[in-house]
Coordinates of C-alpha atoms in Angstrom, one line a residue:
M1 CA 4.7 40.7 10.4
G2 CA 3.8 37.6 12.5
S3 CA 3.7 34.2 11.3
S4 CA -0.2 34.3 12.3
T5 CA -0.9 37.3 9.9
T6 CA 1.7 36.2 7.2
V7 CA 0.6 32.5 6.5
V8 CA -3.0 31.9 4.6
L9 CA -4.7 29.2 6.9
R10 CA -6.6 26.9 5.2
R11 CA -8.6 24.0 6.0
R12 CA -8.3 20.6 5.4
T13 CA -7.4 19.8 1.5
E14 CA -9.0 17.0 -0.3
A15 CA -6.8 14.8 -2.8
P16 CA -8.8 14.0 -4.6
K17 CA -11.7 12.9 -3.1
P18 CA -13.3 14.6 0.2
G19 CA -14.0 12.4 2.8
R20 CA -15.4 13.6 6.0
T21 CA -15.6 17.5 6.4
L22 CA -13.1 18.7 9.5
R23 CA -14.7 20.5 11.8
N24 CA -13.4 22.8 14.9
R25 CA -15.9 21.7 17.4
S26 CA -14.9 23.9 20.4
K27 CA -15.5 27.9 19.8
S28 CA -12.5 30.1 19.7
R29 CA -12.6 32.9 21.9
K30 CA -11.4 35.3 19.0
M31 CA -14.8 34.5 16.9
V32 CA -17.6 37.1 17.7
E33 CA -20.4 35.5 19.0
E34 CA -23.8 36.5 18.2
D35 CA -25.2 37.2 21.6
E36 CA -22.1 39.2 22.8
Y37 CA -20.9 41.2 19.9
S38 CA -24.1 41.9 17.8
D39 CA -23.0 45.5 17.4
T40 CA -19.7 44.5 16.2
S41 CA -18.8 45.4 12.6
C42 CA -15.9 44.8 10.3
E43 CA -13.2 47.5 10.1
K44 CA -12.8 46.6 6.3
C45 CA -16.0 46.5 4.9
G46 CA -18.2 48.5 7.5
S47 CA -20.8 45.4 7.6
G48 CA -21.6 43.6 10.9
E49 CA -23.1 40.6 8.6
Y50 CA -21.5 37.1 8.8
P51 CA -20.7 37.4 12.5
A52 CA -19.6 33.7 12.6
Q53 CA -16.7 35.0 10.2
L54 CA -16.0 38.2 12.3
L55 CA -12.3 37.8 14.2
L56 CA -11.4 40.3 17.0
C57 CA -8.1 41.6 17.5
D58 CA -6.4 40.2 20.7
K59 CA -5.3 43.8 21.7
C60 CA -7.9 46.3 20.4
D61 CA -11.0 44.2 20.3
R62 CA -12.0 45.4 16.8
G63 CA -13.4 43.2 14.4
F64 CA -12.4 41.9 10.8
H65 CA -14.2 39.4 8.6
L66 CA -11.7 36.6 7.9
F67 CA -12.1 36.9 4.6
C68 CA -11.9 40.8 4.2
L69 CA -8.2 40.4 5.6
R70 CA -5.2 40.6 3.0
P71 CA -4.0 37.8 3.4
I72 CA -7.2 36.1 3.7
L73 CA -7.6 33.9 6.9
A74 CA -9.7 30.9 6.1
S75 CA -9.3 29.7 9.7
V76 CA -8.6 31.0 13.1
P77 CA -5.2 31.5 13.8
K78 CA -3.6 29.6 16.6
G79 CA -2.4 31.7 19.8
S80 CA -3.0 35.4 19.8
W81 CA -3.9 37.2 17.0
F82 CA -3.6 41.1 16.5
C83 CA -5.0 43.2 13.5
P84 CA -2.3 44.9 11.2
S85 CA -2.7 48.2 13.1
C86 CA -1.8 46.4 16.5
D87 CA 1.0 44.0 15.0
D88 CA 4.4 45.1 16.3
N89 CA 6.0 42.5 14.2
K90 CA 5.2 43.8 10.5
N91 CA 8.7 43.3 8.9
L92 CA 9.2 39.8 6.9
T93 CA 12.7 38.7 7.6
K94 CA 14.3 37.1 4.8
F95 CA 16.4 34.1 5.1
P96 CA 20.2 35.3 4.8
L97 CA 21.4 34.3 0.9
V98 CA 24.1 32.2 2.2
Q99 CA 25.4 29.2 0.6
T100 CA 26.2 27.1 3.8
K101 CA 23.5 28.3 5.7
I102 CA 21.1 26.9 2.8
V103 CA 23.1 23.5 2.7
D104 CA 22.4 23.1 6.8
F105 CA 18.8 24.5 6.2
F106 CA 17.9 21.8 3.6
R107 CA 20.2 19.2 4.7
I108 CA 21.7 19.0 1.4
Q109 CA 23.9 15.7 1.4
R110 CA 27.0 17.2 -0.2
P111 CA 28.0 20.0 1.7
S112 CA 31.7 19.6 1.3
N113 CA 31.1 20.8 -2.6
S114 CA 29.7 24.1 -3.4
I115 CA 26.1 24.7 -4.9
N116 CA 27.7 26.0 -8.0
E117 CA 29.7 22.7 -8.5
F118 CA 26.7 20.5 -7.8
S119 CA 25.9 17.9 -10.7
P120 CA 24.7 14.2 -10.4
G121 CA 26.9 11.4 -10.2
K122 CA 27.0 9.0 -13.1
D123 CA 24.3 6.7 -11.9
C124 CA 22.0 9.7 -11.4
Q125 CA 23.0 11.1 -14.9
K126 CA 22.1 7.5 -16.3
K127 CA 18.4 7.6 -14.6
R128 CA 17.9 11.2 -15.5
K129 CA 18.5 10.1 -19.1
R130 CA 16.0 7.8 -18.6
G131 CA 13.8 10.0 -17.0
S132 CA 13.9 12.8 -19.4
S133 CA 13.6 10.3 -22.3
L134 CA 10.0 10.0 -21.0
V135 CA 7.5 11.5 -23.8
V136 CA 4.3 13.0 -23.0
S137 CA 1.3 10.9 -23.8
K138 CA -2.2 11.5 -22.9
K139 CA -2.9 8.1 -23.6
R140 CA -0.2 6.8 -20.8
R141 CA 0.3 10.0 -18.9
R142 CA 3.8 9.3 -17.7
L143 CA 5.1 11.5 -15.1
L144 CA 8.0 14.0 -16.0
P145 CA 10.9 15.1 -13.5
F146 CA 11.5 18.8 -13.5
N147 CA 13.9 20.5 -15.0
P148 CA 16.4 22.1 -12.5
T149 CA 17.2 25.7 -12.7
K150 CA 20.7 25.4 -14.4
D151 CA 22.1 28.9 -12.9
P152 CA 23.7 27.9 -9.4
T153 CA 23.0 31.6 -8.1
R154 CA 19.2 31.2 -9.2
R155 CA 18.8 28.1 -7.4
L156 CA 20.3 29.5 -4.2
E157 CA 17.4 32.3 -4.4
Q158 CA 15.0 29.8 -5.1
M159 CA 15.8 27.9 -2.1
T160 CA 16.1 31.2 0.0
S161 CA 12.5 32.1 -0.9
L162 CA 11.5 28.9 0.7
A163 CA 13.3 29.2 3.7
T164 CA 12.1 32.5 4.4
A165 CA 8.4 31.3 4.2
L166 CA 9.0 28.1 6.4
L167 CA 10.4 30.1 9.0
A168 CA 7.8 32.7 8.9
A169 CA 5.3 29.7 9.4
G170 CA 7.5 28.2 11.9
A171 CA 8.1 25.0 10.4
D172 CA 11.0 23.0 9.6
F173 CA 11.9 21.5 6.2
S174 CA 10.8 18.2 5.2
N175 CA 10.6 16.4 1.8
E176 CA 9.2 13.1 3.3
L177 CA 6.2 12.1 5.2
T178 CA 7.3 12.0 9.0
Y179 CA 5.8 9.6 11.8
M180 CA 6.1 11.7 14.8
P181 CA 5.6 9.8 18.3
G182 CA 2.1 10.1 19.8
M183 CA 0.7 10.4 15.7
A184 CA -0.2 7.6 13.6
P185 CA 2.8 5.4 13.1
R186 CA 3.9 4.3 9.3
S187 CA 2.4 0.9 9.7
A188 CA -1.2 2.9 9.6
N189 CA -0.4 4.2 6.1
H190 CA -1.3 0.9 4.1
A191 CA -2.9 1.8 0.6
A192 CA -4.9 -1.3 0.6
L193 CA -7.2 0.2 3.2
E194 CA -8.3 3.1 0.7
R195 CA -12.3 3.0 0.8
E196 CA -12.6 3.0 -2.8
G197 CA -9.3 1.7 -4.0
M198 CA -6.2 3.8 -5.1
Q199 CA -4.5 4.3 -8.4
V200 CA -1.2 2.5 -8.2
L201 CA 2.1 4.5 -9.3
S202 CA 3.7 2.9 -11.9
K203 CA 7.4 1.5 -11.7
D204 CA 8.4 4.2 -14.4
D205 CA 6.7 7.0 -12.6
T206 CA 7.9 5.6 -9.3
E207 CA 11.5 5.7 -10.2
T208 CA 10.8 9.4 -11.7
L209 CA 9.4 10.4 -8.0
Q210 CA 12.4 9.1 -6.5
L211 CA 14.7 10.7 -9.3
C212 CA 13.3 14.3 -8.0
K213 CA 13.7 13.6 -4.9
N214 CA 17.5 12.6 -5.1
M215 CA 18.2 15.6 -7.3
M216 CA 17.0 18.0 -4.6
K217 CA 19.2 16.1 -2.0
Q218 CA 22.2 17.2 -4.0
G219 CA 20.9 20.8 -4.4
E220 CA 19.4 20.6 -7.6
W221 CA 16.2 22.4 -7.4
P222 CA 13.0 22.8 -9.1
P223 CA 12.3 26.0 -10.9
L224 CA 9.9 27.3 -8.1
M225 CA 9.8 30.6 -6.3
V226 CA 8.0 31.2 -3.2
V227 CA 6.9 35.2 -3.1
F228 CA 4.8 36.8 -0.5
D229 CA 1.4 38.7 -2.0
P230 CA -0.4 41.0 0.2
K231 CA -3.4 39.7 -0.9
E232 CA -2.8 36.0 -0.9
G233 CA 0.2 35.5 1.4
F234 CA 3.1 33.3 0.8
T235 CA 2.6 31.9 -2.8
V236 CA 4.3 30.1 -5.4
E237 CA 5.6 30.9 -8.9
A238 CA 7.0 29.2 -11.9
D239 CA 10.8 30.3 -12.3
A240 CA 10.9 28.4 -15.9
I241 CA 8.7 26.9 -18.2
I242 CA 6.9 23.8 -16.7
K243 CA 5.6 20.8 -18.9
D244 CA 2.2 19.4 -18.6
W245 CA 2.6 16.3 -16.1
T246 CA 5.6 17.3 -14.9
I247 CA 6.2 16.5 -10.9
I248 CA 5.9 19.8 -8.8
T249 CA 6.5 18.3 -5.3
E250 CA 5.0 15.7 -3.3
Y251 CA 2.7 17.0 -0.3
V252 CA 4.1 16.2 3.0
G253 CA 4.2 16.6 6.6
D254 CA 3.4 14.7 9.7
V255 CA 0.9 11.9 9.5
D256 CA -1.7 11.8 11.9
Y257 CA -5.1 9.9 12.3
L258 CA -7.8 12.6 11.4
N259 CA -10.0 11.8 14.8
N260 CA -6.6 13.5 16.5
R261 CA -7.4 16.7 14.3
E262 CA -11.2 17.1 14.6
A263 CA -10.6 19.9 17.1
D264 CA -7.2 21.1 15.3
D265 CA -7.2 24.5 13.8
G266 CA -3.8 23.7 12.2
D267 CA -3.4 25.0 8.4
S268 CA -3.1 23.1 5.2
M269 CA -4.1 19.8 6.3
M270 CA -4.3 17.1 3.4
T271 CA -6.2 14.0 3.0
L272 CA -4.0 10.9 2.9
L273 CA -6.1 7.8 3.7
T274 CA -9.9 7.5 3.6
T275 CA -11.2 4.0 5.0
N276 CA -14.1 2.3 5.8
D277 CA -13.1 3.0 9.6
P278 CA -13.3 6.4 10.2
S279 CA -11.0 5.8 13.1
K280 CA -8.2 4.8 10.7
D281 CA -8.5 7.6 8.5
L282 CA -5.0 9.7 8.1
V283 CA -4.4 13.2 7.2
I284 CA -1.0 15.1 6.4
C285 CA -0.4 17.7 8.8
P286 CA 2.3 20.6 7.3
D287 CA 2.3 22.9 10.3
K288 CA 5.7 21.5 11.7
H289 CA 7.6 19.9 8.9
S290 CA 6.7 20.7 5.4
N291 CA 8.0 21.8 1.8
I292 CA 7.0 23.9 -0.8
A293 CA 3.4 22.4 -1.3
R294 CA 2.1 24.2 1.9
F295 CA 2.5 27.4 0.0
I296 CA 0.6 26.5 -3.2
N297 CA -2.6 28.0 -3.0
G298 CA -5.9 27.0 -3.9
I299 CA -8.5 28.2 -6.7
N300 CA -11.8 29.9 -6.1
N301 CA -13.7 27.0 -7.7
H302 CA -16.9 29.2 -7.4
T303 CA -16.3 31.3 -10.4
P304 CA -15.0 30.6 -13.9
A305 CA -12.2 32.8 -13.8
G306 CA -11.2 30.9 -10.7
K307 CA -11.3 27.8 -12.4
K308 CA -9.1 28.6 -15.3
K309 CA -6.5 29.3 -12.8
Q310 CA -5.9 25.9 -12.1
N311 CA -2.7 24.7 -13.4
V312 CA -1.7 21.8 -10.9
K313 CA -3.5 18.7 -10.2
C314 CA -3.3 17.0 -6.7
A315 CA -4.0 13.1 -6.5
R316 CA -3.1 10.2 -4.0
F317 CA -1.1 6.9 -5.2
D318 CA -0.1 3.9 -3.9
V319 CA 3.5 4.0 -3.9
D320 CA 5.1 0.6 -3.0
G321 CA 2.0 0.0 -0.8
E322 CA 1.9 3.3 1.0
C323 CA -0.1 6.2 0.3
R324 CA 1.6 9.5 -1.1
V325 CA 0.1 12.6 -2.5
L326 CA 1.9 14.1 -5.7
L327 CA 1.1 17.8 -6.9
V328 CA 1.7 17.6 -10.7
A329 CA 1.3 20.4 -13.7
N330 CA -2.0 19.5 -15.6
R331 CA -1.1 21.6 -18.5
D332 CA 2.1 23.5 -19.7
I333 CA 2.7 26.2 -17.0
R334 CA 4.6 29.4 -18.2
K335 CA 7.4 31.2 -16.5
G336 CA 6.2 33.9 -14.0
E337 CA 2.6 32.1 -13.6
R338 CA 1.6 31.2 -10.3
L339 CA 0.5 27.7 -9.3
Y340 CA -2.9 26.6 -8.2
Y341 CA -4.8 23.7 -7.3
D342 CA -8.4 22.9 -6.3
Y343 CA -8.6 21.9 -2.7
N344 CA -11.9 19.9 -3.0
G345 CA -11.1 17.3 -5.5
Y346 CA -14.5 16.5 -6.9
E347 CA -16.7 18.1 -4.6
N348 CA -17.1 21.8 -3.3
E349 CA -17.0 21.3 0.6
Y350 CA -14.2 23.5 1.1
P351 CA -15.3 27.2 1.2
T352 CA -13.2 28.9 -1.5
E353 CA -15.8 31.5 -2.6
H354 CA -13.8 34.4 -1.0
F355 CA -10.3 33.3 -2.5
V356 CA -8.8 36.1 -4.9

């Protein structure tokens, strides 16, 4: 199955307060125009209603509602799109479960050692002891580091699942914000410019975040598994119990000005900085460089059942003067439970009513 049909495409995610709505100002040729295709109906539901949500196959010209497809498409895919019947590339290629390839793919810093032998050095052990001693307190709400899966074979499977999803999405792995030529420079990411102010991440929490990143560099992986669901596309499951207020991951990707992305149909863009000057607003674009955050799905916040599924909170923080976006467990998460957060922050501008 091609990446355009296996990856759930989303509009811009808000964290936590929505800024301006991202709109695609140019009409895609794939979308049904009311005048030309007034008699076109959806092959799934048989209805011709919601013509603005009908997508035409580039091969057979049959129509499909974005929300009737499985997985649901929330925006128009880039490039050509083929319906399930016309898609010649239906088999999802799994990344090889080979240790050396995993080490190279994720750029693990100690490739000379076996993943089976990975263990933190003395300095990291001291820091971990400090990090693990943090007690969950509703008043102080200190962040907790994730507990890596102890079984090295299972960690390899976890990394393989993410590598498979990234390859299908056509993205390279990155665990940091990236600043590419022609996009917003790092100097533009200045937390003090946030329109309504931004919560400053404490020194202890900053150290906990850095601890999590250092563990991943050494091959100590968070207990997360990326799975493919025919309805939701790629999604993330907890592979062990995750305690309330544990850091799940940082939301990363290429940083760019929102103005540069007004007509962009890229998936999963995330608000990074909202200023009093719209020309300085920043978004994170994970279509080229991303981590597991890209595959954590959103809730249907139009239904009580959908809201109950939320177990992850998305929030922006000032970390050493720069804006960063963290995904954090907002309750205890059971092993096997899928991870969900609210794409909309405090408002309901994002169209989630068709989410499963």
